[in-house]
Amino acid sequence: MVKEILKNQYDLNVISVEKSKAGAGSDVYFSECAEGKFVLKIPSSSEMNDPAAEPELCEFLLENNISVCRFIKNNSGKYLSKDKNGRIFHVQKFVNGKMYDWNTAPDWLLDESAEMLGRIHNALKGYRRLSVGIGADFFRFMTAENALKSYEKISSI
């Protein structure tokens, strides 16, 4: 399914696809293509997920010199797509980076992270208010165990 979607809707030539083992509110597929690495995310239906908000918010942060992921447009020039079952999804470029084991991040990274959070906070003051937030149910699904499973999957890529 993912190979056909990426080829038909994005003109990407897929080499391999792997589904993430865990996630909170989404089916996530990591794809290696001739054109690079990509992430296809199908958000679950819930009041917490607004698939249009993520690409829009990332574009806003990029415009404010905050380094975040880049979503790619489909062949119709839109960020959101639908599969044959009508589920909405989007595709973004995979961002390579180093993952640290729990409680092993170096001090310089902790300092840079705090600074980045401050920059994001200040930039978001100029962004529209979102209609819904994470909500209390998020933490019912994003347990420490699921976070570790997600970490294990992402660090293996």
Short mmCIF file of C-alpha atoms in Angstrom, two decimals:
data_model
loop_
_atom_site.label_atom_id
_atom_site.label_comp_id
_atom_site.label_asym_id
_atom_site.label_seq_id
_atom_site.Cartn_x
_atom_site.Cartn_y
_atom_site.Cartn_z
CA MET A 1 0.00 0.00 0.00
CA VAL A 2 2.67 2.57 1.05
CA LYS A 3 4.82 1.87 -2.01
CA GLU A 4 1.88 2.51 -4.34
CA ILE A 5 0.83 5.67 -2.49
CA LEU A 6 4.32 7.16 -2.58
CA LYS A 7 4.75 6.31 -6.27
CA ASN A 8 1.27 7.36 -7.45
CA GLN A 9 0.78 10.47 -5.33
CA TYR A 10 4.37 11.73 -4.85
CA ASP A 11 6.41 10.24 -7.73
CA LEU A 12 8.77 8.63 -5.20
CA ASN A 13 10.55 5.40 -6.10
CA VAL A 14 10.41 3.24 -2.99
CA ILE A 15 13.28 0.90 -2.10
CA SER A 16 12.01 -0.22 1.30
CA VAL A 17 9.23 0.49 3.82
CA GLU A 18 9.10 -0.27 7.52
CA LYS A 19 6.16 0.39 9.84
CA SER A 20 6.94 1.96 13.19
CA LYS A 21 6.42 -0.40 16.10
CA ALA A 22 4.75 2.20 18.27
CA GLY A 23 3.22 5.60 18.12
CA ALA A 24 0.62 7.75 19.76
CA GLY A 25 -2.33 8.38 17.52
CA SER A 26 -0.78 7.54 14.16
CA ASP A 27 0.33 4.78 11.83
CA VAL A 28 3.85 5.75 10.80
CA TYR A 29 5.86 4.29 7.92
CA PHE A 30 9.56 4.94 7.32
CA SER A 31 10.41 4.73 3.62
CA GLU A 32 13.73 4.71 1.87
CA CYS A 33 13.32 5.94 -1.69
CA ALA A 34 15.67 6.66 -4.57
CA GLU A 35 14.98 10.34 -3.79
CA GLY A 36 15.81 10.08 -0.06
CA LYS A 37 14.17 8.98 3.19
CA PHE A 38 10.58 9.90 4.02
CA VAL A 39 7.98 9.42 6.74
CA LEU A 40 4.35 8.74 5.85
CA LYS A 41 2.00 9.37 8.75
CA ILE A 42 -1.67 8.40 8.92
CA PRO A 43 -3.15 10.10 12.01
CA SER A 44 -5.86 8.22 13.85
CA SER A 45 -9.30 9.75 14.01
CA SER A 46 -9.60 11.70 17.25
CA GLU A 47 -10.28 15.20 18.43
CA MET A 48 -6.55 15.50 19.18
CA ASN A 49 -5.40 15.00 15.59
CA ASP A 50 -5.71 17.79 13.08
CA PRO A 51 -3.67 16.57 10.09
CA ALA A 52 -3.69 19.99 8.43
CA ALA A 53 -2.22 21.70 11.49
CA GLU A 54 1.15 19.92 11.51
CA PRO A 55 2.41 20.97 8.04
CA GLU A 56 1.03 24.48 8.59
CA LEU A 57 2.73 24.80 11.97
CA CYS A 58 6.05 23.48 10.64
CA GLU A 59 5.94 25.97 7.76
CA PHE A 60 5.35 28.76 10.28
CA LEU A 61 8.31 27.63 12.41
CA LEU A 62 10.55 27.32 9.33
CA GLU A 63 9.60 30.90 8.38
CA ASN A 64 10.73 31.92 11.87
CA ASN A 65 14.14 30.24 11.46
CA ILE A 66 13.29 27.25 13.65
CA SER A 67 14.66 24.03 12.19
CA VAL A 68 11.82 21.51 11.92
CA CYS A 69 10.77 18.79 9.49
CA ARG A 70 9.70 19.63 5.96
CA PHE A 71 6.48 18.24 4.57
CA ILE A 72 6.29 17.48 0.88
CA LYS A 73 3.40 18.25 -1.42
CA ASN A 74 1.66 15.55 -3.41
CA ASN A 75 1.14 15.65 -7.18
CA SER A 76 -1.89 17.92 -6.63
CA GLY A 77 0.28 20.48 -4.81
CA LYS A 78 -1.25 19.77 -1.39
CA TYR A 79 0.24 18.55 1.88
CA LEU A 80 -2.71 16.30 2.74
CA SER A 81 -3.55 13.18 0.76
CA LYS A 82 -6.10 10.38 1.04
CA ASP A 83 -5.63 6.66 0.60
CA LYS A 84 -8.18 4.41 -1.14
CA ASN A 85 -10.01 3.99 2.19
CA GLY A 86 -10.39 7.76 2.61
CA ARG A 87 -7.84 8.04 5.41
CA ILE A 88 -5.96 11.33 5.42
CA PHE A 89 -2.16 11.27 5.61
CA HIS A 90 0.90 13.37 4.88
CA VAL A 91 4.53 12.78 3.97
CA GLN A 92 7.59 14.51 5.34
CA LYS A 93 11.30 14.25 4.74
CA PHE A 94 13.07 12.06 7.27
CA VAL A 95 15.45 14.02 9.47
CA ASN A 96 18.66 12.18 10.32
CA GLY A 97 20.03 12.77 13.74
CA LYS A 98 21.66 11.17 16.72
CA MET A 99 19.50 9.55 19.36
CA TYR A 100 20.88 9.37 22.87
CA ASP A 101 20.04 6.65 25.38
CA TRP A 102 17.90 7.69 28.33
CA ASN A 103 19.73 10.07 30.69
CA THR A 104 22.89 10.22 28.57
CA ALA A 105 22.48 13.50 26.67
CA PRO A 106 25.58 15.70 27.01
CA ASP A 107 25.33 19.00 28.88
CA TRP A 108 25.79 21.06 25.70
CA LEU A 109 22.70 19.38 24.20
CA LEU A 110 20.63 20.07 27.30
CA ASP A 111 21.65 23.75 27.10
CA GLU A 112 20.87 23.94 23.37
CA SER A 113 17.53 22.20 23.90
CA ALA A 114 16.47 24.69 26.54
CA GLU A 115 17.46 27.56 24.26
CA MET A 116 15.55 26.01 21.35
CA LEU A 117 12.42 25.56 23.47
CA GLY A 118 12.60 29.25 24.34
CA ARG A 119 12.92 30.19 20.64
CA ILE A 120 9.96 27.96 19.77
CA HIS A 121 7.90 29.46 22.60
CA ASN A 122 8.64 33.01 21.42
CA ALA A 123 7.88 32.17 17.78
CA LEU A 124 4.57 30.54 18.69
CA LYS A 125 3.37 33.77 20.29
CA GLY A 126 2.74 34.90 16.71
CA TYR A 127 0.84 31.74 15.69
CA ARG A 128 -2.92 31.28 15.70
CA ARG A 129 -4.49 29.46 18.61
CA LEU A 130 -5.09 25.78 17.88
CA SER A 131 -8.66 24.54 18.27
CA VAL A 132 -7.60 21.49 20.30
CA GLY A 133 -4.55 20.51 22.28
CA ILE A 134 -2.95 17.26 23.24
CA GLY A 135 -5.64 16.46 25.78
CA ALA A 136 -5.54 14.19 28.80
CA ASP A 137 -5.88 10.96 26.78
CA PHE A 138 -2.51 11.51 25.11
CA PHE A 139 -0.66 10.28 28.17
CA ARG A 140 -2.86 7.21 28.38
CA PHE A 141 -1.41 6.10 25.03
CA MET A 142 2.08 7.61 25.18
CA THR A 143 3.34 5.57 28.08
CA ALA A 144 7.00 5.27 28.93
CA GLU A 145 6.93 1.80 27.35
CA ASN A 146 5.48 3.12 24.06
CA ALA A 147 7.94 6.01 24.06
CA LEU A 148 10.81 3.52 24.39
CA LYS A 149 9.41 1.40 21.55
CA SER A 150 9.24 4.50 19.33
CA TYR A 151 12.78 5.42 20.34
CA GLU A 152 14.03 1.92 19.51
CA LYS A 153 12.42 2.05 16.06
CA ILE A 154 13.72 5.51 15.19
CA SER A 155 17.25 4.83 16.46
CA SER A 156 17.51 1.77 14.21
CA ILE A 157 17.00 3.84 11.05
#
